[in-house]
Amino acid sequence: MEVILLERVEKLGGIGDVVTVKNGFARNYLLPRKKALRANEANRKVFEANRARIESENAERRTGAEAASKGIDGKTVQLIRQASNTGQLYGSVSARDIIDALDADGAKVTKSQVILDRPIKAIGMHEVRISLHPEVNVTVKVNVARSPEEADLQAQGVDVMAQMFERDNAGFTEDYDPNAEPGATAEAPADETTGDDVAA
């Protein structure tokens, strides 16, 4: 289906562009959200007659979004969640969780503005894109941790999971001798206590 875009749509085009999209995408997303019009002669005339108004309204929304972006861009929100020893969350962090955390920090965004390709399912620092306007995108950092202390370490750039893995490996330092008798260690072999010189 051919449509005329009423605003910039990522990977499609800008205001006034006539693009061909799949019928379902046009019917279920672009047309109901008033992001596009069907590209027929009547709509082309309507669009051209209202082009200046559409462009000025878009410019106003963009200016408002740019002003709002100053309070959001680069912001870090902290989310404490239950997770396994491997760092996998019991559950996941969704767009709603990010919105609530930003809201508590005084930044207002809507669910449709949070661009989360898939839910966050592991602890760590995650970058999430917020689209305040088709032409204004900002990034927020989401610090997902099991405790406030862990969140502080992650905020300082420490990879908590890598550090924990190193600690687990460092816990086993004993040398393993495959020829040693059961119960013997590398420092004190079992045959030291019963030597041949005692019998002689």
mmCIF file of N, CA and C in Angstrom, residues 89-178:
data_model
loop_
_atom_site.group_PDB
_atom_site.id
_atom_site.type_symbol
_atom_site.label_atom_id
_atom_site.label_comp_id
_atom_site.label_asym_id
_atom_site.label_seq_id
_atom_site.Cartn_x
_atom_site.Cartn_y
_atom_site.Cartn_z
ATOM 1 N N LEU A 89 17.924 -12.717 35.771
ATOM 2 C CA LEU A 89 16.846 -12.226 36.632
ATOM 3 C C LEU A 89 15.739 -13.262 36.754
ATOM 4 N N TYR A 90 15.110 -13.276 37.934
ATOM 5 C CA TYR A 90 13.887 -14.060 38.099
ATOM 6 C C TYR A 90 12.772 -13.148 37.597
ATOM 7 N N GLY A 91 12.419 -13.280 36.329
ATOM 8 C CA GLY A 91 11.494 -12.334 35.705
ATOM 9 C C GLY A 91 12.288 -11.477 34.737
ATOM 10 N N SER A 92 11.819 -10.267 34.475
ATOM 11 C CA SER A 92 12.535 -9.376 33.554
ATOM 12 C C SER A 92 12.178 -7.926 33.859
ATOM 13 N N VAL A 93 12.954 -7.015 33.278
ATOM 14 C CA VAL A 93 12.692 -5.581 33.401
ATOM 15 C C VAL A 93 12.002 -5.152 32.113
ATOM 16 N N SER A 94 10.807 -4.591 32.248
ATOM 17 C CA SER A 94 10.030 -4.184 31.071
ATOM 18 C C SER A 94 10.050 -2.667 30.908
ATOM 19 N N ALA A 95 9.425 -2.202 29.838
ATOM 20 C CA ALA A 95 9.317 -0.761 29.585
ATOM 21 C C ALA A 95 8.590 -0.075 30.743
ATOM 22 N N ARG A 96 7.571 -0.740 31.303
ATOM 23 C CA ARG A 96 6.795 -0.168 32.417
ATOM 24 C C ARG A 96 7.700 0.107 33.630
ATOM 25 N N ASP A 97 8.623 -0.835 33.935
ATOM 26 C CA ASP A 97 9.553 -0.652 35.059
ATOM 27 C C ASP A 97 10.451 0.569 34.832
ATOM 28 N N ILE A 98 10.899 0.750 33.605
ATOM 29 C CA ILE A 98 11.774 1.887 33.267
ATOM 30 C C ILE A 98 10.994 3.195 33.384
ATOM 31 N N ILE A 99 9.739 3.190 32.905
ATOM 32 C CA ILE A 99 8.887 4.384 32.994
ATOM 33 C C ILE A 99 8.683 4.773 34.463
ATOM 34 N N ASP A 100 8.374 3.779 35.313
ATOM 35 C CA ASP A 100 8.149 4.051 36.741
ATOM 36 C C ASP A 100 9.405 4.609 37.401
ATOM 37 N N ALA A 101 10.579 4.046 37.056
ATOM 38 C CA ALA A 101 11.845 4.522 37.634
ATOM 39 C C ALA A 101 12.142 5.948 37.188
ATOM 40 N N LEU A 102 11.898 6.253 35.905
ATOM 41 C CA LEU A 102 12.120 7.617 35.397
ATOM 42 C C LEU A 102 11.130 8.586 36.037
ATOM 43 N N ASP A 103 9.876 8.134 36.211
ATOM 44 C CA ASP A 103 8.831 8.955 36.818
ATOM 45 C C ASP A 103 9.212 9.326 38.248
ATOM 46 N N ALA A 104 9.742 8.349 38.992
ATOM 47 C CA ALA A 104 10.178 8.602 40.373
ATOM 48 C C ALA A 104 11.340 9.595 40.404
ATOM 49 N N ASP A 105 12.079 9.660 39.293
ATOM 50 C CA ASP A 105 13.221 10.577 39.188
ATOM 51 C C ASP A 105 12.817 11.918 38.575
ATOM 52 N N GLY A 106 11.517 12.085 38.326
ATOM 53 C CA GLY A 106 11.019 13.365 37.820
ATOM 54 C C GLY A 106 10.993 13.514 36.307
ATOM 55 N N ALA A 107 11.198 12.419 35.570
ATOM 56 C CA ALA A 107 11.180 12.472 34.106
ATOM 57 C C ALA A 107 9.946 11.732 33.602
ATOM 58 N N LYS A 108 9.134 12.424 32.802
ATOM 59 C CA LYS A 108 7.891 11.823 32.314
ATOM 60 C C LYS A 108 8.072 11.300 30.887
ATOM 61 N N VAL A 109 7.844 9.991 30.722
ATOM 62 C CA VAL A 109 7.842 9.387 29.387
ATOM 63 C C VAL A 109 6.665 8.415 29.303
ATOM 64 N N THR A 110 6.263 8.102 28.082
ATOM 65 C CA THR A 110 5.165 7.161 27.894
ATOM 66 C C THR A 110 5.722 5.827 27.404
ATOM 67 N N LYS A 111 4.893 4.788 27.490
ATOM 68 C CA LYS A 111 5.330 3.443 27.102
ATOM 69 C C LYS A 111 5.758 3.394 25.639
ATOM 70 N N SER A 112 5.046 4.124 24.777
ATOM 71 C CA SER A 112 5.375 4.097 23.340
ATOM 72 C C SER A 112 6.708 4.789 23.044
ATOM 73 N N GLN A 113 7.195 5.600 23.988
ATOM 74 C CA GLN A 113 8.471 6.301 23.760
ATOM 75 C C GLN A 113 9.685 5.451 24.145
ATOM 76 N N VAL A 114 9.474 4.403 24.954
ATOM 77 C CA VAL A 114 10.587 3.545 25.385
ATOM 78 C C VAL A 114 10.833 2.497 24.307
ATOM 79 N N ILE A 115 12.021 2.531 23.696
ATOM 80 C CA ILE A 115 12.364 1.594 22.629
ATOM 81 C C ILE A 115 13.185 0.462 23.249
ATOM 82 N N LEU A 116 12.478 -0.606 23.602
ATOM 83 C CA LEU A 116 13.115 -1.760 24.238
ATOM 84 C C LEU A 116 12.900 -2.945 23.312
ATOM 85 N N ASP A 117 13.974 -3.348 22.599
ATOM 86 C CA ASP A 117 13.842 -4.427 21.612
ATOM 87 C C ASP A 117 13.353 -5.719 22.258
ATOM 88 N N ARG A 118 13.899 -6.009 23.435
ATOM 89 C CA ARG A 118 13.442 -7.171 24.194
ATOM 90 C C ARG A 118 13.611 -6.859 25.678
ATOM 91 N N PRO A 119 12.837 -7.524 26.544
ATOM 92 C CA PRO A 119 12.949 -7.244 27.980
ATOM 93 C C PRO A 119 14.369 -7.531 28.495
ATOM 94 N N ILE A 120 14.780 -6.798 29.525
ATOM 95 C CA ILE A 120 16.107 -6.999 30.134
ATOM 96 C C ILE A 120 15.996 -8.185 31.090
ATOM 97 N N LYS A 121 16.861 -9.203 30.900
ATOM 98 C CA LYS A 121 16.755 -10.424 31.708
ATOM 99 C C LYS A 121 18.020 -10.744 32.498
ATOM 100 N N ALA A 122 18.964 -9.802 32.558
ATOM 101 C CA ALA A 122 20.204 -10.047 33.292
ATOM 102 C C ALA A 122 20.627 -8.779 34.021
ATOM 103 N N ILE A 123 21.370 -8.964 35.125
ATOM 104 C CA ILE A 123 21.857 -7.785 35.849
ATOM 105 C C ILE A 123 22.953 -7.121 35.022
ATOM 106 N N GLY A 124 23.239 -5.857 35.317
ATOM 107 C CA GLY A 124 24.259 -5.115 34.581
ATOM 108 C C GLY A 124 23.763 -3.741 34.180
ATOM 109 N N MET A 125 24.607 -3.016 33.440
ATOM 110 C CA MET A 125 24.258 -1.695 32.931
ATOM 111 C C MET A 125 23.713 -1.868 31.510
ATOM 112 N N HIS A 126 22.501 -1.362 31.282
ATOM 113 C CA HIS A 126 21.866 -1.487 29.973
ATOM 114 C C HIS A 126 21.504 -0.100 29.459
ATOM 115 N N GLU A 127 21.758 0.144 28.166
ATOM 116 C CA GLU A 127 21.370 1.416 27.555
ATOM 117 C C GLU A 127 20.026 1.234 26.861
ATOM 118 N N VAL A 128 19.091 2.135 27.159
ATOM 119 C CA VAL A 128 17.756 2.062 26.574
ATOM 120 C C VAL A 128 17.478 3.378 25.848
ATOM 121 N N ARG A 129 16.964 3.259 24.613
ATOM 122 C CA ARG A 129 16.674 4.456 23.819
ATOM 123 C C ARG A 129 15.268 4.942 24.125
ATOM 124 N N ILE A 130 15.133 6.249 24.306
ATOM 125 C CA ILE A 130 13.836 6.885 24.522
ATOM 126 C C ILE A 130 13.588 7.806 23.324
ATOM 127 N N SER A 131 12.484 7.566 22.617
ATOM 128 C CA SER A 131 12.146 8.376 21.442
ATOM 129 C C SER A 131 11.057 9.368 21.840
ATOM 130 N N LEU A 132 11.470 10.609 22.164
ATOM 131 C CA LEU A 132 10.528 11.636 22.607
ATOM 132 C C LEU A 132 9.748 12.217 21.430
ATOM 133 N N HIS A 133 10.315 12.069 20.241
ATOM 134 C CA HIS A 133 9.730 12.600 19.006
ATOM 135 C C HIS A 133 10.429 11.834 17.890
ATOM 136 N N PRO A 134 9.793 11.658 16.722
ATOM 137 C CA PRO A 134 10.482 10.916 15.662
ATOM 138 C C PRO A 134 11.877 11.434 15.333
ATOM 139 N N GLU A 135 12.154 12.709 15.651
ATOM 140 C CA GLU A 135 13.477 13.269 15.346
ATOM 141 C C GLU A 135 14.298 13.559 16.595
ATOM 142 N N VAL A 136 13.784 13.182 17.785
ATOM 143 C CA VAL A 136 14.511 13.431 19.041
ATOM 144 C C VAL A 136 14.601 12.126 19.823
ATOM 145 N N ASN A 137 15.810 11.542 19.835
ATOM 146 C CA ASN A 137 16.058 10.305 20.589
ATOM 147 C C ASN A 137 17.123 10.558 21.642
ATOM 148 N N VAL A 138 16.905 10.016 22.839
ATOM 149 C CA VAL A 138 17.890 10.134 23.916
ATOM 150 C C VAL A 138 18.154 8.736 24.471
ATOM 151 N N THR A 139 19.202 8.628 25.270
ATOM 152 C CA THR A 139 19.565 7.336 25.857
ATOM 153 C C THR A 139 19.580 7.453 27.373
ATOM 154 N N VAL A 140 19.000 6.472 28.040
ATOM 155 C CA VAL A 140 19.098 6.399 29.499
ATOM 156 C C VAL A 140 19.806 5.097 29.848
ATOM 157 N N LYS A 141 20.517 5.112 30.974
ATOM 158 C CA LYS A 141 21.196 3.907 31.438
ATOM 159 C C LYS A 141 20.326 3.272 32.515
ATOM 160 N N VAL A 142 20.126 1.976 32.404
ATOM 161 C CA VAL A 142 19.340 1.241 33.396
ATOM 162 C C VAL A 142 20.310 0.315 34.131
ATOM 163 N N ASN A 143 20.490 0.577 35.424
ATOM 164 C CA ASN A 143 21.419 -0.173 36.261
ATOM 165 C C ASN A 143 20.611 -1.227 37.013
ATOM 166 N N VAL A 144 20.653 -2.472 36.535
ATOM 167 C CA VAL A 144 19.903 -3.566 37.164
ATOM 168 C C VAL A 144 20.863 -4.350 38.050
ATOM 169 N N ALA A 145 20.542 -4.434 39.349
ATOM 170 C CA ALA A 145 21.435 -5.104 40.289
ATOM 171 C C ALA A 145 20.622 -5.850 41.352
ATOM 172 N N ARG A 146 21.339 -6.684 42.151
ATOM 173 C CA ARG A 146 20.658 -7.445 43.212
ATOM 174 C C ARG A 146 20.618 -6.702 44.526
ATOM 175 N N SER A 147 21.478 -5.674 44.646
ATOM 176 C CA SER A 147 21.499 -4.883 45.886
ATOM 177 C C SER A 147 21.999 -3.475 45.561
ATOM 178 N N PRO A 148 21.707 -2.498 46.435
ATOM 179 C CA PRO A 148 22.223 -1.135 46.189
ATOM 180 C C PRO A 148 23.750 -1.095 46.111
ATOM 181 N N GLU A 149 24.431 -1.953 46.907
ATOM 182 C CA GLU A 149 25.901 -1.988 46.891
ATOM 183 C C GLU A 149 26.411 -2.454 45.522
ATOM 184 N N GLU A 150 25.748 -3.500 44.999
ATOM 185 C CA GLU A 150 26.120 -4.014 43.685
ATOM 186 C C GLU A 150 25.855 -2.963 42.604
ATOM 187 N N ALA A 151 24.743 -2.237 42.739
ATOM 188 C CA ALA A 151 24.411 -1.175 41.791
ATOM 189 C C ALA A 151 25.488 -0.087 41.805
ATOM 190 N N ASP A 152 25.992 0.261 43.012
ATOM 191 C CA ASP A 152 27.059 1.271 43.124
ATOM 192 C C ASP A 152 28.325 0.807 42.412
ATOM 193 N N LEU A 153 28.674 -0.490 42.585
ATOM 194 C CA LEU A 153 29.866 -1.031 41.913
ATOM 195 C C LEU A 153 29.700 -0.961 40.396
ATOM 196 N N GLN A 154 28.510 -1.339 39.911
ATOM 197 C CA GLN A 154 28.256 -1.310 38.467
ATOM 198 C C GLN A 154 28.309 0.113 37.928
ATOM 199 N N ALA A 155 27.818 1.063 38.724
ATOM 200 C CA ALA A 155 27.834 2.466 38.305
ATOM 201 C C ALA A 155 29.271 2.975 38.160
ATOM 202 N N GLN A 156 30.199 2.385 38.936
ATOM 203 C CA GLN A 156 31.613 2.778 38.861
ATOM 204 C C GLN A 156 32.331 2.059 37.716
ATOM 205 N N GLY A 157 31.604 1.206 37.002
ATOM 206 C CA GLY A 157 32.203 0.511 35.862
ATOM 207 C C GLY A 157 32.728 -0.866 36.176
ATOM 208 N N VAL A 158 32.422 -1.408 37.354
ATOM 209 C CA VAL A 158 32.884 -2.745 37.730
ATOM 210 C C VAL A 158 31.931 -3.782 37.137
ATOM 211 N N ASP A 159 32.488 -4.787 36.468
ATOM 212 C CA ASP A 159 31.671 -5.888 35.946
ATOM 213 C C ASP A 159 31.491 -6.897 37.076
ATOM 214 N N VAL A 160 30.373 -6.804 37.750
ATOM 215 C CA VAL A 160 30.119 -7.603 38.950
ATOM 216 C C VAL A 160 30.164 -9.094 38.642
ATOM 217 N N MET A 161 29.575 -9.507 37.526
ATOM 218 C CA MET A 161 29.530 -10.936 37.192
ATOM 219 C C MET A 161 30.927 -11.478 36.915
ATOM 220 N N ALA A 162 31.758 -10.741 36.177
ATOM 221 C CA ALA A 162 33.122 -11.186 35.877
ATOM 222 C C ALA A 162 33.923 -11.277 37.162
ATOM 223 N N GLN A 163 33.742 -10.299 38.044
ATOM 224 C CA GLN A 163 34.467 -10.281 39.310
ATOM 225 C C GLN A 163 34.063 -11.481 40.174
ATOM 226 N N MET A 164 32.759 -11.803 40.189
ATOM 227 C CA MET A 164 32.273 -12.915 40.974
ATOM 228 C C MET A 164 32.817 -14.237 40.417
ATOM 229 N N PHE A 165 32.905 -14.354 39.095
ATOM 230 C CA PHE A 165 33.425 -15.553 38.449
ATOM 231 C C PHE A 165 34.900 -15.748 38.812
ATOM 232 N N GLU A 166 35.674 -14.640 38.808
ATOM 233 C CA GLU A 166 37.092 -14.711 39.175
ATOM 234 C C GLU A 166 37.246 -15.164 40.616
ATOM 235 N N ARG A 167 36.359 -14.651 41.507
ATOM 236 C CA ARG A 167 36.422 -15.006 42.922
ATOM 237 C C ARG A 167 36.135 -16.496 43.098
ATOM 238 N N ASP A 168 35.187 -17.035 42.347
ATOM 239 C CA ASP A 168 34.861 -18.462 42.432
ATOM 240 C C ASP A 168 36.053 -19.304 42.007
ATOM 241 N N ASN A 169 36.732 -18.890 40.945
ATOM 242 C CA ASN A 169 37.901 -19.635 40.466
ATOM 243 C C ASN A 169 39.058 -19.515 41.444
ATOM 244 N N ALA A 170 39.227 -18.337 42.053
ATOM 245 C CA ALA A 170 40.329 -18.105 42.985
ATOM 246 C C ALA A 170 40.144 -18.921 44.264
ATOM 247 N N GLY A 171 38.924 -19.305 44.586
ATOM 248 C CA GLY A 171 38.653 -20.067 45.809
ATOM 249 C C GLY A 171 39.305 -21.434 45.776
ATOM 250 N N PHE A 172 39.585 -21.993 44.598
ATOM 251 C CA PHE A 172 40.192 -23.315 44.483
ATOM 252 C C PHE A 172 41.638 -23.150 44.060
ATOM 253 N N THR A 173 42.561 -23.150 45.050
ATOM 254 C CA THR A 173 43.977 -22.913 44.738
ATOM 255 C C THR A 173 44.841 -24.138 45.012
ATOM 256 N N GLU A 174 44.276 -25.178 45.606
ATOM 257 C CA GLU A 174 45.043 -26.363 45.969
ATOM 258 C C GLU A 174 45.557 -27.069 44.723
ATOM 259 N N ASP A 175 46.839 -27.454 44.740
ATOM 260 C CA ASP A 175 47.396 -28.195 43.609
ATOM 261 C C ASP A 175 46.853 -29.607 43.631
ATOM 262 N N TYR A 176 46.527 -30.098 42.481
ATOM 263 C CA TYR A 176 45.970 -31.458 42.404
ATOM 264 C C TYR A 176 47.041 -32.397 41.870
ATOM 265 N N ASP A 177 47.350 -33.441 42.645
ATOM 266 C CA ASP A 177 48.333 -34.441 42.220
ATOM 267 C C ASP A 177 47.587 -35.743 41.963
ATOM 268 N N PRO A 178 47.504 -36.172 40.716
ATOM 269 C CA PRO A 178 46.729 -37.374 40.407
ATOM 270 C C PRO A 178 47.321 -38.644 41.020
#
